[in-house]
Coordinates of C-alpha atoms and ligand atoms in Angstrom, one line a residue:
X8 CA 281.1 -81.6 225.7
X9 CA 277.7 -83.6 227.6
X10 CA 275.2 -84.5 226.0
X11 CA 271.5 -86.1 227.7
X12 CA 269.6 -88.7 226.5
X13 CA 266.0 -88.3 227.2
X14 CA 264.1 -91.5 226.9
X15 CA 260.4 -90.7 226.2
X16 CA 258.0 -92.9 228.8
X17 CA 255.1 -92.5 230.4
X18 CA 253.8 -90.7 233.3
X19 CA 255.7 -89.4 236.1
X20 CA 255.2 -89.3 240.1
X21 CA 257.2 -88.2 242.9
X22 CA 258.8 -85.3 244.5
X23 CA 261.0 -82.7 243.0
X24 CA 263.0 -80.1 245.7
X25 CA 263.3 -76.6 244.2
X26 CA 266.5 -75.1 244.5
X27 CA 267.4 -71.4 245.5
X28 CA 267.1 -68.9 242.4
X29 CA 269.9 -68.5 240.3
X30 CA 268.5 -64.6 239.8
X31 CA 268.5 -63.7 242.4
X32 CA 272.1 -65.4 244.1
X33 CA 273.3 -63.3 241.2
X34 CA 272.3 -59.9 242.6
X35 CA 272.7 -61.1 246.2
X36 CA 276.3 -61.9 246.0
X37 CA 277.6 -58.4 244.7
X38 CA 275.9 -57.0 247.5
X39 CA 279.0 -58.0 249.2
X40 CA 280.7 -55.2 248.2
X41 CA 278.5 -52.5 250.1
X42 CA 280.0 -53.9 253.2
X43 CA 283.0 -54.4 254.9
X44 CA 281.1 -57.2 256.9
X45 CA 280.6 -60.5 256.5
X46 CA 277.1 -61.4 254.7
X47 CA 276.1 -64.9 254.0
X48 CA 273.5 -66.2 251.6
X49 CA 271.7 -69.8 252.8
X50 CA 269.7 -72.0 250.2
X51 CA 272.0 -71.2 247.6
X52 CA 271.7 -73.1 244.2
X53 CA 274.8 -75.3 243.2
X54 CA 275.1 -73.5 239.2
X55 CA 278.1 -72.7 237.0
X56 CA 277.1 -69.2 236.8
X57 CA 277.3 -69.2 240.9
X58 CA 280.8 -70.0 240.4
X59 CA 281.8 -67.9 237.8
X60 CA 280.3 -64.9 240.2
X61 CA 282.4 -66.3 243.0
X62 CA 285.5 -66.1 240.8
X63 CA 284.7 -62.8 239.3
X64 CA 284.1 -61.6 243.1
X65 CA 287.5 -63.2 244.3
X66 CA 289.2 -61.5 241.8
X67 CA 287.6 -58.0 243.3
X68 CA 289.9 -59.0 246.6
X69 CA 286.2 -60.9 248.0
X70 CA 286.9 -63.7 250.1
X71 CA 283.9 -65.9 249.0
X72 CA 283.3 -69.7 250.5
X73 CA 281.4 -71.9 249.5
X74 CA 280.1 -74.0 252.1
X75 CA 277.4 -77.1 252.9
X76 CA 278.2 -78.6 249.3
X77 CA 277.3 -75.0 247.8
X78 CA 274.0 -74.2 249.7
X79 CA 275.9 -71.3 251.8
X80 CA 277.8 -69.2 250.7
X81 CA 279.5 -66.5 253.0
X82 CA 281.6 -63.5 251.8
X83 CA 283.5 -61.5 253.2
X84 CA 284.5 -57.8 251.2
X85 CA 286.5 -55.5 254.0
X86 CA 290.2 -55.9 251.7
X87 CA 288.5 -55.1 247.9
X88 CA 292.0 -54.4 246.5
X89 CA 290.7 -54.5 242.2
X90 CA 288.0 -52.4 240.7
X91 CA 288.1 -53.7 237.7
X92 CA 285.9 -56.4 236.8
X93 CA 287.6 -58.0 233.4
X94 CA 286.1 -59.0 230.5
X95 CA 287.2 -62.4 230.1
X96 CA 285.4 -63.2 233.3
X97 CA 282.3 -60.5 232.4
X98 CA 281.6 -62.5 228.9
X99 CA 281.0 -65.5 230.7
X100 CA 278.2 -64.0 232.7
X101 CA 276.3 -61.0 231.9
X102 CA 275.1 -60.8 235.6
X103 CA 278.6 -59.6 235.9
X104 CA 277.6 -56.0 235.9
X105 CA 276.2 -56.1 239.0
X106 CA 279.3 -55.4 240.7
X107 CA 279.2 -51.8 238.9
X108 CA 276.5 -49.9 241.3
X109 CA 277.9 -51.8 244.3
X110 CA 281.5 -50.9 243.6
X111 CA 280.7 -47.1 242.9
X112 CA 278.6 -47.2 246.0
X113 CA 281.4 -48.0 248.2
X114 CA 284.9 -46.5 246.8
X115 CA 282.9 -43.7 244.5
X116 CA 285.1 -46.1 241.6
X117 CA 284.5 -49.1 239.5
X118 CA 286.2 -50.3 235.7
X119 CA 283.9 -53.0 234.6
X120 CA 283.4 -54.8 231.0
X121 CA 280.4 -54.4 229.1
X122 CA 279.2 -57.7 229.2
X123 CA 278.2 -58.4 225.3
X124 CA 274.9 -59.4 223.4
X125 CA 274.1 -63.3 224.0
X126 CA 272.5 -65.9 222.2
X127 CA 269.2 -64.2 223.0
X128 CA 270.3 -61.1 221.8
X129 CA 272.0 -57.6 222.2
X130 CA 271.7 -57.0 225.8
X131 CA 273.0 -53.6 226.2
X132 CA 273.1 -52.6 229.6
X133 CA 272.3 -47.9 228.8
X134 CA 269.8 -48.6 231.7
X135 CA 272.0 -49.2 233.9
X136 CA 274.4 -46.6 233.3
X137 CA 271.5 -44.2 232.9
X138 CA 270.4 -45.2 236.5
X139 CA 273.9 -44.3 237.9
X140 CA 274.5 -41.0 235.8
X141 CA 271.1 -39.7 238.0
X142 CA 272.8 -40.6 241.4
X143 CA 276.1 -38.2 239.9
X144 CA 278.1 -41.0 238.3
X145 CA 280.7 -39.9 235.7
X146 CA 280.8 -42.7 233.0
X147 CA 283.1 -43.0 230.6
X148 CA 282.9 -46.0 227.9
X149 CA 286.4 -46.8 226.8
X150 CA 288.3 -49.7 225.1
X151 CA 285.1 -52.0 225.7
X152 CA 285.0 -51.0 229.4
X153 CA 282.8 -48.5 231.3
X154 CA 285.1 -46.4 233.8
X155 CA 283.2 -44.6 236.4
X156 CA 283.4 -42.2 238.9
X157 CA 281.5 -40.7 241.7
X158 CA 284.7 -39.0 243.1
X159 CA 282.3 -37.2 246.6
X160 CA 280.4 -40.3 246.4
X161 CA 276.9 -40.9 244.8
X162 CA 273.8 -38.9 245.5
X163 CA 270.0 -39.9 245.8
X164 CA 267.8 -38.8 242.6
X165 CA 265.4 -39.5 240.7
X166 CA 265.6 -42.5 238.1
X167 CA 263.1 -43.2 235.3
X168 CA 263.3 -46.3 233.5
X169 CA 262.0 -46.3 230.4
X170 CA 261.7 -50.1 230.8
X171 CA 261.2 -52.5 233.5
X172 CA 264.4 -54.0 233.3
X173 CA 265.9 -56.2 236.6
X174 CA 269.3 -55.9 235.7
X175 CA 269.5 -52.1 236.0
X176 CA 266.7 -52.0 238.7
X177 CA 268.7 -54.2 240.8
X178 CA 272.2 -51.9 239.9
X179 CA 270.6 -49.2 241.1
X180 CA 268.9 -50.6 244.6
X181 CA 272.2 -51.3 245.6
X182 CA 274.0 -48.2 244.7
X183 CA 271.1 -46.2 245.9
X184 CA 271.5 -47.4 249.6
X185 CA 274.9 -45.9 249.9
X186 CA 274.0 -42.4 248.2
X187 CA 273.7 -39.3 250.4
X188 CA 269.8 -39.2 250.2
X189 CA 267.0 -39.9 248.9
X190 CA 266.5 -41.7 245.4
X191 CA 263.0 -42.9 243.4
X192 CA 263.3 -45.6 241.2
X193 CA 260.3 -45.3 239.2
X194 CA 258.9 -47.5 236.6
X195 CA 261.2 -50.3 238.2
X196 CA 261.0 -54.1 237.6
X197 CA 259.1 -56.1 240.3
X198 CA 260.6 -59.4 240.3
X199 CA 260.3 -61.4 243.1
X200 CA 264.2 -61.6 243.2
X201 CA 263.9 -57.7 243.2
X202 CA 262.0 -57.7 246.7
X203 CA 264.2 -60.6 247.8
X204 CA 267.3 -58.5 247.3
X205 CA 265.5 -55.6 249.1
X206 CA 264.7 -58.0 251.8
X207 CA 268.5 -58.9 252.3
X208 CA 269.4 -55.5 251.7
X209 CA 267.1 -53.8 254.7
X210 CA 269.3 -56.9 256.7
X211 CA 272.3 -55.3 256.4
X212 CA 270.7 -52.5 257.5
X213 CA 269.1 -50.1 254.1
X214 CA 266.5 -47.8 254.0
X215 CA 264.1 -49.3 250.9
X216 CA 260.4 -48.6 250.4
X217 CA 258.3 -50.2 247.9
X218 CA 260.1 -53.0 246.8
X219 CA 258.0 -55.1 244.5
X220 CA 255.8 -52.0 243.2
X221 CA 257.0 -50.5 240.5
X222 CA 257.9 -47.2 242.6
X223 CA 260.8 -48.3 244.8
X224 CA 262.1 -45.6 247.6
X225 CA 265.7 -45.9 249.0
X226 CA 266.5 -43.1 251.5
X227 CA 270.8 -43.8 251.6
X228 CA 273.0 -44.9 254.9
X229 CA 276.0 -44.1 255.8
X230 CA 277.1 -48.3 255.9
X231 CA 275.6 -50.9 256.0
X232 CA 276.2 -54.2 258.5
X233 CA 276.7 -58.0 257.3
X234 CA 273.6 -60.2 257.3
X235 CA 272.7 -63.9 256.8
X236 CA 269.9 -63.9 254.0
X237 CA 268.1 -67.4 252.5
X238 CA 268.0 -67.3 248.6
X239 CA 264.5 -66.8 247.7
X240 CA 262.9 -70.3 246.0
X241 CA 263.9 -70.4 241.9
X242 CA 260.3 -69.5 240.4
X243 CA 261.9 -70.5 237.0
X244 CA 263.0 -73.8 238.0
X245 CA 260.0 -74.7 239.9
X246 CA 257.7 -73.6 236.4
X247 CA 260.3 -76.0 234.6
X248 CA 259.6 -78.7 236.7
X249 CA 256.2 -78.1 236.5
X250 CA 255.7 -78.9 233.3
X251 CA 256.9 -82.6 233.5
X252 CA 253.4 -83.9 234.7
X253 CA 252.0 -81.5 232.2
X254 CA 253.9 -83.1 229.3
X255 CA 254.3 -86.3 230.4
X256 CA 251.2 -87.2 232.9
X257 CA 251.4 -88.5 235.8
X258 CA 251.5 -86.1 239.3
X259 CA 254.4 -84.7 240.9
X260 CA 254.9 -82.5 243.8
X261 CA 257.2 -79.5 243.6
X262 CA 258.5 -79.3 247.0
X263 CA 259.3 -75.3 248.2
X264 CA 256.8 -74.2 245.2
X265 CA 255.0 -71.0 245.8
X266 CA 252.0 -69.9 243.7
X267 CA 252.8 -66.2 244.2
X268 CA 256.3 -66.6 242.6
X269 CA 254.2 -67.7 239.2
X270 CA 250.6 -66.5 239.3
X271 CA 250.8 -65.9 235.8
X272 CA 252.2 -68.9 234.7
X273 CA 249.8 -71.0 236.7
X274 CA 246.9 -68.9 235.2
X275 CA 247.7 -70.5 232.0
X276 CA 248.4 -74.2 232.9
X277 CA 244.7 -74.2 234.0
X278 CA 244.1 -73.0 230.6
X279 CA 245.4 -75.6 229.4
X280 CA 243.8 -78.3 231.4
X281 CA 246.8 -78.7 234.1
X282 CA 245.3 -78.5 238.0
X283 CA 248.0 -76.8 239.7
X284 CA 247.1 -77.2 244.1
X285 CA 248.9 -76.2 246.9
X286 CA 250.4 -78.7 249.5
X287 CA 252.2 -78.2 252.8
X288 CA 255.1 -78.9 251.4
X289 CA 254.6 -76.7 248.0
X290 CA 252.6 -77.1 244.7
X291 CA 251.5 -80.8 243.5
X292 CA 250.6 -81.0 239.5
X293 CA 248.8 -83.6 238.0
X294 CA 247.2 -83.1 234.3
X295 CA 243.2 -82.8 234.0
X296 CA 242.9 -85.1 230.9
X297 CA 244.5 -86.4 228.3
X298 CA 245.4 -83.9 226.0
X299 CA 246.5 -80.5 226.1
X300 CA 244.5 -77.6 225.5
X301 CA 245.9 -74.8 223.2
X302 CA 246.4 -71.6 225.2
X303 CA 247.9 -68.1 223.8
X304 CA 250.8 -66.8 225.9
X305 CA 252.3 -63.1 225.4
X306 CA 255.5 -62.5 227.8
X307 CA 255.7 -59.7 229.9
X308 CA 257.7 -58.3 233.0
X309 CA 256.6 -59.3 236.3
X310 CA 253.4 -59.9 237.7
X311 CA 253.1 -60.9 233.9
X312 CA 254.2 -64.1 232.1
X313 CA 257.5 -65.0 232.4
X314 CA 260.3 -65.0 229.1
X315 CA 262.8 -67.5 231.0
X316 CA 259.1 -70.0 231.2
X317 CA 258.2 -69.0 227.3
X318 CA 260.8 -71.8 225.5
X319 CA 259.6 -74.1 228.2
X320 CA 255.6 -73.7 228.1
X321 CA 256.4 -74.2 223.6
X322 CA 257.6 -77.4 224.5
X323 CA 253.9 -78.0 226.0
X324 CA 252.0 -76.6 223.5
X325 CA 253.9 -78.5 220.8
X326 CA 251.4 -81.2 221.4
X327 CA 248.0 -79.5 222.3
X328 CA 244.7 -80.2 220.6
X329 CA 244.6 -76.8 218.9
X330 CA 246.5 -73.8 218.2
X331 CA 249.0 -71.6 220.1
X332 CA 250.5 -68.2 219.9
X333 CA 253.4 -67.5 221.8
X334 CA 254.8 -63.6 221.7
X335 CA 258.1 -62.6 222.8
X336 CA 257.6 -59.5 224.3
X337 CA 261.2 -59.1 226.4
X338 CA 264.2 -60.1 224.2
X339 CA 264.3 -60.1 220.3
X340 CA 265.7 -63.4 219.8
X341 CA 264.0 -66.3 221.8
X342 CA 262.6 -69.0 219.9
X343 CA 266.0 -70.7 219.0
X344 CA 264.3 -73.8 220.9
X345 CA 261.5 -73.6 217.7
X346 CA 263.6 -75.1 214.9
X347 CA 265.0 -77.4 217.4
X348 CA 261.5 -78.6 218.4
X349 CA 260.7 -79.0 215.2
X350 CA 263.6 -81.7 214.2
X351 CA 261.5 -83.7 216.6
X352 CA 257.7 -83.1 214.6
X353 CA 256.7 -80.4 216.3
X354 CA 254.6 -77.5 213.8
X355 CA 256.1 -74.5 214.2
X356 CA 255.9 -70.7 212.6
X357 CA 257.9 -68.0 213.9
X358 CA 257.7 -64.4 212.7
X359 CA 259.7 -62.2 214.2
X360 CA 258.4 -61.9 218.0
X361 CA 255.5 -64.6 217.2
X362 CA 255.6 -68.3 216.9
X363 CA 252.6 -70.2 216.2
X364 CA 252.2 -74.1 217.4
X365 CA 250.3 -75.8 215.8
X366 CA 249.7 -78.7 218.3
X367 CA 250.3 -82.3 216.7
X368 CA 249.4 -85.9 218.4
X369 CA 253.4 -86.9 219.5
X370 CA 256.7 -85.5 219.5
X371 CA 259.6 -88.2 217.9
X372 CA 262.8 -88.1 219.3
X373 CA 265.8 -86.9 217.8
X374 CA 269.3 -85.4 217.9
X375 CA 268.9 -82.0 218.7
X376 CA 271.2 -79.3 220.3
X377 CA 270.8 -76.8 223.0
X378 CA 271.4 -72.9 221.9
X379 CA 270.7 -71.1 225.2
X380 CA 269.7 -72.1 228.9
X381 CA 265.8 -72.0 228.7
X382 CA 265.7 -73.6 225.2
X383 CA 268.1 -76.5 226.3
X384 CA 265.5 -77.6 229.2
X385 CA 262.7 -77.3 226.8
X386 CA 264.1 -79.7 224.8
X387 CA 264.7 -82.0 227.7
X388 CA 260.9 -81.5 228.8
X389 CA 260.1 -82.4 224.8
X390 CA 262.5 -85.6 224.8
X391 CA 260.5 -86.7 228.0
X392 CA 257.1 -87.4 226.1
X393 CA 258.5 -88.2 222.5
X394 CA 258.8 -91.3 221.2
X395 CA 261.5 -92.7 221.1
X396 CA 265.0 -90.9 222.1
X397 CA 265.9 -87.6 222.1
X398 CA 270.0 -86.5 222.4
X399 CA 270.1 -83.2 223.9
X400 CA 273.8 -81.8 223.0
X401 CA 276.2 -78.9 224.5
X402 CA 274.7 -79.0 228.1
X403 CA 276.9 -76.7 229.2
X404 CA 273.7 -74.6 228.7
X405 CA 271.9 -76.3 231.1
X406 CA 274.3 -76.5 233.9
X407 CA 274.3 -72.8 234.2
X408 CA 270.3 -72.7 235.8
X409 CA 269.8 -75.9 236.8
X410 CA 271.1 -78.0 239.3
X411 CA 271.0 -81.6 239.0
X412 CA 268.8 -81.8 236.5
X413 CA 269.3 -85.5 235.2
X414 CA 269.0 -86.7 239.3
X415 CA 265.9 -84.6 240.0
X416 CA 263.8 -85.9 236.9
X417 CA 265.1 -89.7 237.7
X418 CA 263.6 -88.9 240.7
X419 CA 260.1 -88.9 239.9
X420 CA 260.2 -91.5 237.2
X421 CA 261.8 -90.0 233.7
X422 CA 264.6 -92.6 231.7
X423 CA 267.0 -89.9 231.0
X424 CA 270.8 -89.8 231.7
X425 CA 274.1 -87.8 231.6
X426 CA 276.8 -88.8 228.2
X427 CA 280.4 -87.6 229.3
X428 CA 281.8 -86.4 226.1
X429 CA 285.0 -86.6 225.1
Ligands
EPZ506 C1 267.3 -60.8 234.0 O1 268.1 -60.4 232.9 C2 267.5 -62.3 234.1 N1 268.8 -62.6 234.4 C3 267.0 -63.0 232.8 O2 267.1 -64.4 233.0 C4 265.6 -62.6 232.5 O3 265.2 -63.2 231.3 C5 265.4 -61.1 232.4 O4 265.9 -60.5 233.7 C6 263.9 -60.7 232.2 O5 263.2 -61.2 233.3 C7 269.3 -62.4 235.6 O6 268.6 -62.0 236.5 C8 270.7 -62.7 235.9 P1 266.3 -57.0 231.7 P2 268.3 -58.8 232.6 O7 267.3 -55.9 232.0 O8 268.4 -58.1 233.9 C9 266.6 -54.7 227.5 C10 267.8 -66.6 232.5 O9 267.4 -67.3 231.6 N2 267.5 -53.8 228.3 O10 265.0 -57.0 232.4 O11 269.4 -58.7 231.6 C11 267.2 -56.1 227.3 O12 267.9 -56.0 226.1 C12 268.1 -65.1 232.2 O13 267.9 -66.9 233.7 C13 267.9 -52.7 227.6 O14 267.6 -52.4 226.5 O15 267.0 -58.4 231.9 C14 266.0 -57.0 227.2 O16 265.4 -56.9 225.9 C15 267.9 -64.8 230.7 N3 268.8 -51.9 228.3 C16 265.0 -56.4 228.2 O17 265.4 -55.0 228.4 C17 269.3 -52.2 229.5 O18 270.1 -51.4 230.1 C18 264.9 -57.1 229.5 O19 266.2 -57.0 230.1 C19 268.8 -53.4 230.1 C20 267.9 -54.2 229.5

């Protein structure tokens, strides 16, 4: 297995490019499957998790090629031959069961895996199935698996979610656009990769109102067409890279940023005494003074602040002059990054969904290990202000959200490299 070895310098300056989001290529690419014609996505992130959707769609009967060293990737689903999406490919990937409301949409019959808890914790996916049993789906859960039906095809209805969640907003957008009628999603999520599959989803030719509020309208079609979509910009990787110059000092320009993408984010890097300014070619970020300021951050679904950005904004507040309290609002297990921090001095308390940092002069490098993808780039962002070095192991982690990491934080300055393991 890889591990990185962050050297801890000083301050950083340069450009970073911001890839395609790896949330939203995830629901893009089963959109495949509501078409027979071709739809390809542009500005596609070059991840592990991209591929292991491309294998679990080639194993549907997709053709799916990756082009321009990964940024395009065009699909083609007119000979789906399998409806059953397995589990050894489904573990990998929880976005796996995002083929279900596609695949039921289009041949009224799917078989796919439930995809397991993670590190972060349980995951179910009732939601979902909920969404799909209000559009007439039969569901069955057997042998680890959820069979379903929709034998005359799905119908529109009414869906309430009794949380935001993307996964199951995004399952049923795309069945809904293939059910005879109208369905309301209501209470849906409002991600930014929500509206962006919308946007590619009125492409190939849906009827979808709402998108981005948390009411969302689809009136179903008979078909749909092919499209060329671009992946929206990665708001969670751009926030990552943000919070280099906050760490470390230094200005760098984020190039593709977009302030609406992370409103809430930014709000709270001015808190904390980072100046966050728009440029023609994105976002530049250069810290106010020389120290942090302690801010209080509580994670919420969009418009609020983001979980995937809550491991990453601890490693910032790890050395703020004051104290900070983080709460995990969206997942019940989220601060593995915390005991890892701390190997490396930082001041940590966690209860339950609250973790207090208590902000302390420098971070010291040391071995530490990555748990989950979010908490293995904090650690990364940590090692790049510490003293001394920090050894980042079982990167795997990383390579699943983010693209070149080692190359794009070179780029602007940082002394950190890649360690082939054996
Ligand atoms: C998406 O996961 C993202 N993944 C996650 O990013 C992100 O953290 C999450 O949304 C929240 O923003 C992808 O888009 C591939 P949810 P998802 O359904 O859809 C509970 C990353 O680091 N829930 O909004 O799984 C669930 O347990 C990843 O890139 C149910 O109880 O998130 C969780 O506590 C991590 N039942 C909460 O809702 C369900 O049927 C949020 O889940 C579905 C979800």
């Amino acid at each position: 297995m890889d591990s990185i070895l962050v050297k801890g310098g000083g301050a950083l300056s340069g450009q970073i490019a911001i890839a395609g989001a790896k949330n939203a290529c995830l629901t893009l690419m089963p959109a495949t499957l509501l078409s027979e014609e071709p739809l390809t996505l542009t500005n596609a992130p070059r991840l592990s998790d991209i591929r292991t959707m491309t294998e679990l769609l080639r194993s549907l009967g997709a053709e799916v090629t990756s082009l321009q060293d990964g940024q395009v990737i065009a699909m083609s689903s007119h000979a789906i031959d399998n409806h059953k999406a397995d589990y050894d490919i489904v573990r990998k990937m929880r976005a796996s069961i995002l083929v279900l409301g596609p695949m039921l949409a289009r041949d009224g019959h799917a078989v796919v895996s439930l995809p397991g808890g993670c590190a972060i914790g349980a995951r179910p996916v009732d939601l979902h199935l909920k969404a799909l049993e209000a559009m007439g789906a039969e569901l069955e859960l057997r042998d680890g698996y959820v069979h379903a039906k929709a034998a005359k095809g799905l119908r529109g209805g009414v869906v309430d979610f009794d949380f935001a969640s993307v996964g199951a907003t995004e399952n049923a957008l795309m069945a809904a656009t293939l059910a005879k009628g109208t369905t309301v999603l209501n209470n849906a999520a409002r991600e930014p990769e929500i509206v962006d599959l919308a946007n590619c989803l009125r492409a190939m030719g849906a009827q979808i109102d709402g998108d981005g509020t948390p009411t969302i309208t689809i009136q179903g079609v008979d078909r749909l067409h092919g499209a060329t979509h671009r992946v929206v910009t990665d708001r969670i990787e751009l926030g990552t890279y943000m919070l280099a110059p906050a760490i470390c000092g230094g200005e760098v320009e984020l190039l593709g940023g977009r302030i609406d993408l992370i409103a809430a984010f930014c709000e709270k890097l001015d808190a904390a005494g980072i100046d966050v300014s728009e440029t023609p070619q994105g976002l530049r970020v250069k810290r106010r003074g020389d120290r942090i300021r302690a801010v209080d951050v509580t994670t919420a679904p969009f418009p609020g602040f983001p979980t995937d950005l809550q491991a990453q904004m601890m490693a910032l507040l790890c050395t703020a002059d004051g104290t900070s309290v983080l709460e995990e609002k969206i997942f019940e297990n989220r601060f593995m990054h915390a005991p890892e921090l701390m190997r490396m001095g930082a001041r940590i308390e966690v209860h339950g969904g609250h973790a207090t940092v208590t902000g302390v002069d420098k971070l010291k490098g040391a071995p530490v290990m990555a748990t989950d993808l979010r908490a293995s780039v904090s650690l990364i962002l940590a090692g790049l202000a510490a003293q001394g070095e920090t050894l980042v192991s079982r990167v795997y982690h990383l390579d699943r959200g983010y693209e070149h990491v080692v190359a794009k934080l070179r780029g602007v300055g940082a002394n950190i490299e890649r360690i082939h393991g054996t």
